[in-house]
Amino acid sequence: MRLSPKQQRKNGDGDEASAASLSVPGALLANLAILGTLGVAFVLDSSDPDLYYRAIQEDEGIEWATFWSFILAAGVFAAVAVRQRSAGISLPWFHAGLALFCFFVAMEEISWAQRVIGYRPPTYFLEFNFQQELNVHNVFSTGLRKFVLKGIILGYGVLLPTLALAGPIRSLLGRFGIQPPPLALAPGFFATYLAYEIYPL
């Protein structure tokens, strides 16, 4: 939805707006956390493949860390959308959409609490999900999942903030209420993309 100039100013967007910024320590910490996690995974996979394999299984620490990370992100994006709505933006669709996306990913990660609650998924998922779980991503092939994930990671985390460096594109994004992530996080996004290139690491 196209925002009025008044709404753009309330949203912090417009011709003079810039992409989201992040302090240097914050950017370093975020990128180091991502690179460090990938580094530990690589070392563990090389030194103790059995331990690595157990660590990435269902209901283990990595899965639950992923769930809580996406739930937290969903809450943050939802809070931003609510703040924008209270500031006069009639439809803060971008951040609301990010909140829904993160919530969806979090629930997909734990198969919509199937193993927590212990319910039987619908017959469709028993037939077409190779893990027989209530989640959408395992209905599709691994190749298609990787393609979509890599497209989202590169498009949102690397391409969007890079394009926003150009004034006209930044202004256009602002008019439609789209706020790219900080460009300082692009190394972390790109490292995550590379992790999918060498999947299943």
PDB file of C-alpha atoms in Angstrom:
ATOM      1  CA  MET A   1       0.000   0.000   0.000  1.00  0.00           C
ATOM      2  CA  ARG A   2       1.383   3.367  -0.995  1.00  0.00           C
ATOM      3  CA  LEU A   3       1.973   5.669   1.979  1.00  0.00           C
ATOM      4  CA  SER A   4       1.116   9.364   2.019  1.00  0.00           C
ATOM      5  CA  PRO A   5       3.975  11.844   2.596  1.00  0.00           C
ATOM      6  CA  LYS A   6       2.655  12.447   6.123  1.00  0.00           C
ATOM      7  CA  GLN A   7       2.659   8.731   6.862  1.00  0.00           C
ATOM      8  CA  GLN A   8       6.160   8.403   5.408  1.00  0.00           C
ATOM      9  CA  ARG A   9       7.434  11.044   7.794  1.00  0.00           C
ATOM     10  CA  LYS A  10       5.777   9.301  10.730  1.00  0.00           C
ATOM     11  CA  ASN A  11       7.299   6.039   9.607  1.00  0.00           C
ATOM     12  CA  GLY A  12      10.724   7.601   9.312  1.00  0.00           C
ATOM     13  CA  ASP A  13      10.708   6.972   5.568  1.00  0.00           C
ATOM     14  CA  GLY A  14      10.714   9.309   2.605  1.00  0.00           C
ATOM     15  CA  ASP A  15      13.338  10.945   0.430  1.00  0.00           C
ATOM     16  CA  GLU A  16      15.709  11.653   3.306  1.00  0.00           C
ATOM     17  CA  ALA A  17      15.146   8.311   4.958  1.00  0.00           C
ATOM     18  CA  SER A  18      17.866   5.732   5.105  1.00  0.00           C
ATOM     19  CA  ALA A  19      17.839   2.010   5.638  1.00  0.00           C
ATOM     20  CA  ALA A  20      17.835   0.714   9.175  1.00  0.00           C
ATOM     21  CA  SER A  21      21.096   1.451  10.919  1.00  0.00           C
ATOM     22  CA  LEU A  22      23.011  -0.524  13.489  1.00  0.00           C
ATOM     23  CA  SER A  23      25.866   0.488  15.765  1.00  0.00           C
ATOM     24  CA  VAL A  24      29.317  -0.864  14.954  1.00  0.00           C
ATOM     25  CA  PRO A  25      29.474  -2.992  18.142  1.00  0.00           C
ATOM     26  CA  GLY A  26      25.978  -4.305  17.461  1.00  0.00           C
ATOM     27  CA  ALA A  27      26.831  -5.224  13.882  1.00  0.00           C
ATOM     28  CA  LEU A  28      30.067  -6.922  14.947  1.00  0.00           C
ATOM     29  CA  LEU A  29      28.290  -8.878  17.668  1.00  0.00           C
ATOM     30  CA  ALA A  30      25.520 -10.025  15.311  1.00  0.00           C
ATOM     31  CA  ASN A  31      27.909 -11.098  12.561  1.00  0.00           C
ATOM     32  CA  LEU A  32      30.257 -12.809  15.013  1.00  0.00           C
ATOM     33  CA  ALA A  33      27.333 -14.715  16.513  1.00  0.00           C
ATOM     34  CA  ILE A  34      26.342 -16.019  13.081  1.00  0.00           C
ATOM     35  CA  LEU A  35      29.880 -16.763  11.905  1.00  0.00           C
ATOM     36  CA  GLY A  36      30.749 -18.286  15.280  1.00  0.00           C
ATOM     37  CA  THR A  37      27.738 -20.598  15.179  1.00  0.00           C
ATOM     38  CA  LEU A  38      28.606 -21.746  11.668  1.00  0.00           C
ATOM     39  CA  GLY A  39      32.260 -22.180  12.696  1.00  0.00           C
ATOM     40  CA  VAL A  40      31.363 -24.323  15.683  1.00  0.00           C
ATOM     41  CA  ALA A  41      29.071 -26.431  13.480  1.00  0.00           C
ATOM     42  CA  PHE A  42      31.860 -26.950  10.944  1.00  0.00           C
ATOM     43  CA  VAL A  43      34.425 -27.919  13.608  1.00  0.00           C
ATOM     44  CA  LEU A  44      31.970 -30.235  15.367  1.00  0.00           C
ATOM     45  CA  ASP A  45      30.942 -31.884  12.100  1.00  0.00           C
ATOM     46  CA  SER A  46      34.617 -32.466  11.277  1.00  0.00           C
ATOM     47  CA  SER A  47      35.772 -33.626  14.707  1.00  0.00           C
ATOM     48  CA  ASP A  48      32.748 -35.504  16.048  1.00  0.00           C
ATOM     49  CA  PRO A  49      30.155 -36.208  13.335  1.00  0.00           C
ATOM     50  CA  ASP A  50      28.051 -38.369  15.661  1.00  0.00           C
ATOM     51  CA  LEU A  51      27.709 -35.587  18.244  1.00  0.00           C
ATOM     52  CA  TYR A  52      26.956 -33.076  15.504  1.00  0.00           C
ATOM     53  CA  TYR A  53      24.287 -35.365  14.053  1.00  0.00           C
ATOM     54  CA  ARG A  54      22.622 -35.779  17.453  1.00  0.00           C
ATOM     55  CA  ALA A  55      22.720 -32.022  18.074  1.00  0.00           C
ATOM     56  CA  ILE A  56      20.733 -31.193  14.952  1.00  0.00           C
ATOM     57  CA  GLN A  57      17.990 -33.764  15.464  1.00  0.00           C
ATOM     58  CA  GLU A  58      14.356 -33.017  16.277  1.00  0.00           C
ATOM     59  CA  ASP A  59      13.644 -31.571  19.735  1.00  0.00           C
ATOM     60  CA  GLU A  60      17.311 -30.953  20.488  1.00  0.00           C
ATOM     61  CA  GLY A  61      18.881 -27.638  21.514  1.00  0.00           C
ATOM     62  CA  ILE A  62      19.517 -26.258  18.036  1.00  0.00           C
ATOM     63  CA  GLU A  63      15.921 -26.758  16.961  1.00  0.00           C
ATOM     64  CA  TRP A  64      14.563 -25.067  20.084  1.00  0.00           C
ATOM     65  CA  ALA A  65      17.089 -22.243  19.801  1.00  0.00           C
ATOM     66  CA  THR A  66      15.862 -21.684  16.252  1.00  0.00           C
ATOM     67  CA  PHE A  67      12.241 -21.705  17.415  1.00  0.00           C
ATOM     68  CA  TRP A  68      12.818 -19.149  20.170  1.00  0.00           C
ATOM     69  CA  SER A  69      14.925 -16.952  17.914  1.00  0.00           C
ATOM     70  CA  PHE A  70      12.153 -16.715  15.338  1.00  0.00           C
ATOM     71  CA  ILE A  71       9.477 -16.232  18.005  1.00  0.00           C
ATOM     72  CA  LEU A  72      11.496 -13.346  19.436  1.00  0.00           C
ATOM     73  CA  ALA A  73      11.931 -11.852  15.963  1.00  0.00           C
ATOM     74  CA  ALA A  74       8.195 -12.195  15.335  1.00  0.00           C
ATOM     75  CA  GLY A  75       7.483 -10.317  18.555  1.00  0.00           C
ATOM     76  CA  VAL A  76       9.910  -7.523  17.657  1.00  0.00           C
ATOM     77  CA  PHE A  77       8.483  -7.060  14.159  1.00  0.00           C
ATOM     78  CA  ALA A  78       4.931  -7.166  15.541  1.00  0.00           C
ATOM     79  CA  ALA A  79       5.829  -4.468  18.066  1.00  0.00           C
ATOM     80  CA  VAL A  80       7.241  -2.307  15.264  1.00  0.00           C
ATOM     81  CA  ALA A  81       4.044  -2.780  13.238  1.00  0.00           C
ATOM     82  CA  VAL A  82       1.898  -1.803  16.247  1.00  0.00           C
ATOM     83  CA  ARG A  83       4.055   1.273  16.836  1.00  0.00           C
ATOM     84  CA  GLN A  84       3.704   2.275  13.190  1.00  0.00           C
ATOM     85  CA  ARG A  85      -0.048   1.751  13.385  1.00  0.00           C
ATOM     86  CA  SER A  86      -0.296   3.976  16.465  1.00  0.00           C
ATOM     87  CA  ALA A  87       1.798   6.593  14.613  1.00  0.00           C
ATOM     88  CA  GLY A  88      -0.884   6.873  11.946  1.00  0.00           C
ATOM     89  CA  ILE A  89       0.149   4.338   9.308  1.00  0.00           C
ATOM     90  CA  SER A  90      -3.085   2.626   8.305  1.00  0.00           C
ATOM     91  CA  LEU A  91      -1.460  -0.586   7.086  1.00  0.00           C
ATOM     92  CA  PRO A  92       2.103  -1.322   8.273  1.00  0.00           C
ATOM     93  CA  TRP A  93       2.100  -4.352   6.010  1.00  0.00           C
ATOM     94  CA  PHE A  94       5.846  -4.888   5.715  1.00  0.00           C
ATOM     95  CA  HIS A  95       6.672  -5.358   9.392  1.00  0.00           C
ATOM     96  CA  ALA A  96       3.388  -7.164  10.037  1.00  0.00           C
ATOM     97  CA  GLY A  97       4.308  -9.508   7.188  1.00  0.00           C
ATOM     98  CA  LEU A  98       7.778 -10.079   8.649  1.00  0.00           C
ATOM     99  CA  ALA A  99       6.178 -10.876  12.022  1.00  0.00           C
ATOM    100  CA  LEU A 100       3.855 -13.440  10.433  1.00  0.00           C
ATOM    101  CA  PHE A 101       6.710 -14.924   8.416  1.00  0.00           C
ATOM    102  CA  CYS A 102       8.896 -15.363  11.510  1.00  0.00           C
ATOM    103  CA  PHE A 103       5.996 -16.863  13.470  1.00  0.00           C
ATOM    104  CA  PHE A 104       5.322 -19.293  10.609  1.00  0.00           C
ATOM    105  CA  VAL A 105       8.973 -20.362  10.453  1.00  0.00           C
ATOM    106  CA  ALA A 106       9.109 -20.833  14.234  1.00  0.00           C
ATOM    107  CA  MET A 107       6.024 -23.042  14.264  1.00  0.00           C
ATOM    108  CA  GLU A 108       7.221 -24.986  11.220  1.00  0.00           C
ATOM    109  CA  GLU A 109      10.473 -25.684  13.079  1.00  0.00           C
ATOM    110  CA  ILE A 110       8.597 -27.523  15.848  1.00  0.00           C
ATOM    111  CA  SER A 111       5.963 -28.961  13.465  1.00  0.00           C
ATOM    112  CA  TRP A 112       3.258 -26.763  15.011  1.00  0.00           C
ATOM    113  CA  ALA A 113       3.872 -28.352  18.434  1.00  0.00           C
ATOM    114  CA  GLN A 114       2.914 -31.806  17.165  1.00  0.00           C
ATOM    115  CA  ARG A 115       5.467 -33.620  19.314  1.00  0.00           C
ATOM    116  CA  VAL A 116       4.925 -31.313  22.283  1.00  0.00           C
ATOM    117  CA  ILE A 117       1.162 -31.861  22.413  1.00  0.00           C
ATOM    118  CA  GLY A 118       1.194 -35.302  20.857  1.00  0.00           C
ATOM    119  CA  TYR A 119      -1.605 -34.985  18.293  1.00  0.00           C
ATOM    120  CA  ARG A 120      -1.989 -36.865  15.016  1.00  0.00           C
ATOM    121  CA  PRO A 121      -1.524 -34.692  11.904  1.00  0.00           C
ATOM    122  CA  PRO A 122      -4.082 -34.746   9.082  1.00  0.00           C
ATOM    123  CA  THR A 123      -3.872 -37.648   6.630  1.00  0.00           C
ATOM    124  CA  TYR A 124      -2.394 -35.435   3.898  1.00  0.00           C
ATOM    125  CA  PHE A 125       0.743 -34.824   5.943  1.00  0.00           C
ATOM    126  CA  LEU A 126       1.046 -38.493   6.862  1.00  0.00           C
ATOM    127  CA  GLU A 127       1.004 -39.348   3.144  1.00  0.00           C
ATOM    128  CA  PHE A 128       3.032 -36.541   1.578  1.00  0.00           C
ATOM    129  CA  ASN A 129       5.370 -35.341   4.356  1.00  0.00           C
ATOM    130  CA  PHE A 130       8.384 -37.661   4.439  1.00  0.00           C
ATOM    131  CA  GLN A 131       8.693 -37.098   8.208  1.00  0.00           C
ATOM    132  CA  GLN A 132       4.936 -37.559   8.701  1.00  0.00           C
ATOM    133  CA  GLU A 133       4.755 -34.274  10.605  1.00  0.00           C
ATOM    134  CA  LEU A 134       2.457 -31.268  10.456  1.00  0.00           C
ATOM    135  CA  ASN A 135       4.715 -28.881   8.587  1.00  0.00           C
ATOM    136  CA  VAL A 136       4.615 -27.501   5.086  1.00  0.00           C
ATOM    137  CA  HIS A 137       8.320 -27.327   4.296  1.00  0.00           C
ATOM    138  CA  ASN A 138       8.847 -31.097   4.355  1.00  0.00           C
ATOM    139  CA  VAL A 139       6.081 -31.615   1.800  1.00  0.00           C
ATOM    140  CA  PHE A 140       8.346 -30.025  -0.821  1.00  0.00           C
ATOM    141  CA  SER A 141      11.635 -31.374  -2.132  1.00  0.00           C
ATOM    142  CA  THR A 142      14.905 -30.433  -0.469  1.00  0.00           C
ATOM    143  CA  GLY A 143      16.048 -28.701  -3.663  1.00  0.00           C
ATOM    144  CA  LEU A 144      12.986 -26.461  -3.767  1.00  0.00           C
ATOM    145  CA  ARG A 145      13.268 -25.625  -0.054  1.00  0.00           C
ATOM    146  CA  LYS A 146      16.916 -24.664  -0.473  1.00  0.00           C
ATOM    147  CA  PHE A 147      16.117 -22.514  -3.513  1.00  0.00           C
ATOM    148  CA  VAL A 148      13.383 -20.599  -1.698  1.00  0.00           C
ATOM    149  CA  LEU A 149      15.439 -20.140   1.475  1.00  0.00           C
ATOM    150  CA  LYS A 150      18.505 -18.943  -0.402  1.00  0.00           C
ATOM    151  CA  GLY A 151      16.350 -16.530  -2.391  1.00  0.00           C
ATOM    152  CA  ILE A 152      14.845 -15.074   0.800  1.00  0.00           C
ATOM    153  CA  ILE A 153      18.227 -14.809   2.525  1.00  0.00           C
ATOM    154  CA  LEU A 154      19.992 -13.134  -0.394  1.00  0.00           C
ATOM    155  CA  GLY A 155      17.012 -11.021  -1.427  1.00  0.00           C
ATOM    156  CA  TYR A 156      16.129  -9.657   1.999  1.00  0.00           C
ATOM    157  CA  GLY A 157      19.498  -9.666   3.738  1.00  0.00           C
ATOM    158  CA  VAL A 158      21.932  -8.734   0.954  1.00  0.00           C
ATOM    159  CA  LEU A 159      20.193  -7.426  -2.166  1.00  0.00           C
ATOM    160  CA  LEU A 160      17.559  -5.204  -0.507  1.00  0.00           C
ATOM    161  CA  PRO A 161      19.934  -3.198   1.733  1.00  0.00           C
ATOM    162  CA  THR A 162      22.441  -2.915  -1.130  1.00  0.00           C
ATOM    163  CA  LEU A 163      19.816  -1.510  -3.493  1.00  0.00           C
ATOM    164  CA  ALA A 164      18.685   0.890  -0.758  1.00  0.00           C
ATOM    165  CA  LEU A 165      22.068   2.608  -0.974  1.00  0.00           C
ATOM    166  CA  ALA A 166      20.794   4.281  -4.140  1.00  0.00           C
ATOM    167  CA  GLY A 167      18.717   7.343  -3.244  1.00  0.00           C
ATOM    168  CA  PRO A 168      15.874   6.830  -5.767  1.00  0.00           C
ATOM    169  CA  ILE A 169      15.434   3.184  -4.777  1.00  0.00           C
ATOM    170  CA  ARG A 170      15.578   4.059  -1.069  1.00  0.00           C
ATOM    171  CA  SER A 171      12.906   6.689  -1.647  1.00  0.00           C
ATOM    172  CA  LEU A 172      10.735   4.192  -3.554  1.00  0.00           C
ATOM    173  CA  LEU A 173      11.059   1.602  -0.798  1.00  0.00           C
ATOM    174  CA  GLY A 174      10.123   4.243   1.762  1.00  0.00           C
ATOM    175  CA  ARG A 175       6.993   5.198  -0.153  1.00  0.00           C
ATOM    176  CA  PHE A 176       5.785   1.606   0.101  1.00  0.00           C
ATOM    177  CA  GLY A 177       6.750   1.190   3.758  1.00  0.00           C
ATOM    178  CA  ILE A 178       9.603  -1.252   3.063  1.00  0.00           C
ATOM    179  CA  GLN A 179      12.534  -0.999   5.457  1.00  0.00           C
ATOM    180  CA  PRO A 180      15.632  -3.015   4.505  1.00  0.00           C
ATOM    181  CA  PRO A 181      17.737  -4.573   7.253  1.00  0.00           C
ATOM    182  CA  PRO A 182      21.021  -2.809   8.083  1.00  0.00           C
ATOM    183  CA  LEU A 183      23.642  -3.310   5.388  1.00  0.00           C
ATOM    184  CA  ALA A 184      26.085  -4.101   8.219  1.00  0.00           C
ATOM    185  CA  LEU A 185      24.276  -7.440   8.660  1.00  0.00           C
ATOM    186  CA  ALA A 186      24.867  -8.479   5.037  1.00  0.00           C
ATOM    187  CA  PRO A 187      27.982 -10.544   5.918  1.00  0.00           C
ATOM    188  CA  GLY A 188      25.921 -12.631   8.329  1.00  0.00           C
ATOM    189  CA  PHE A 189      23.150 -13.103   5.788  1.00  0.00           C
ATOM    190  CA  PHE A 190      25.667 -14.065   3.104  1.00  0.00           C
ATOM    191  CA  ALA A 191      27.365 -16.547   5.450  1.00  0.00           C
ATOM    192  CA  THR A 192      23.965 -18.104   6.125  1.00  0.00           C
ATOM    193  CA  TYR A 193      23.400 -18.355   2.373  1.00  0.00           C
ATOM    194  CA  LEU A 194      26.743 -20.140   1.998  1.00  0.00           C
ATOM    195  CA  ALA A 195      25.724 -22.565   4.751  1.00  0.00           C
ATOM    196  CA  TYR A 196      22.787 -23.628   2.590  1.00  0.00           C
ATOM    197  CA  GLU A 197      25.142 -24.018  -0.374  1.00  0.00           C
ATOM    198  CA  ILE A 198      27.048 -26.672   1.584  1.00  0.00           C
ATOM    199  CA  TYR A 199      23.881 -28.172   3.124  1.00  0.00           C
ATOM    200  CA  PRO A 200      23.406 -30.337   5.201  1.00  0.00           C
ATOM    201  CA  LEU A 201      26.036 -28.574   7.341  1.00  0.00           C
TER     202      LEU A 201
END
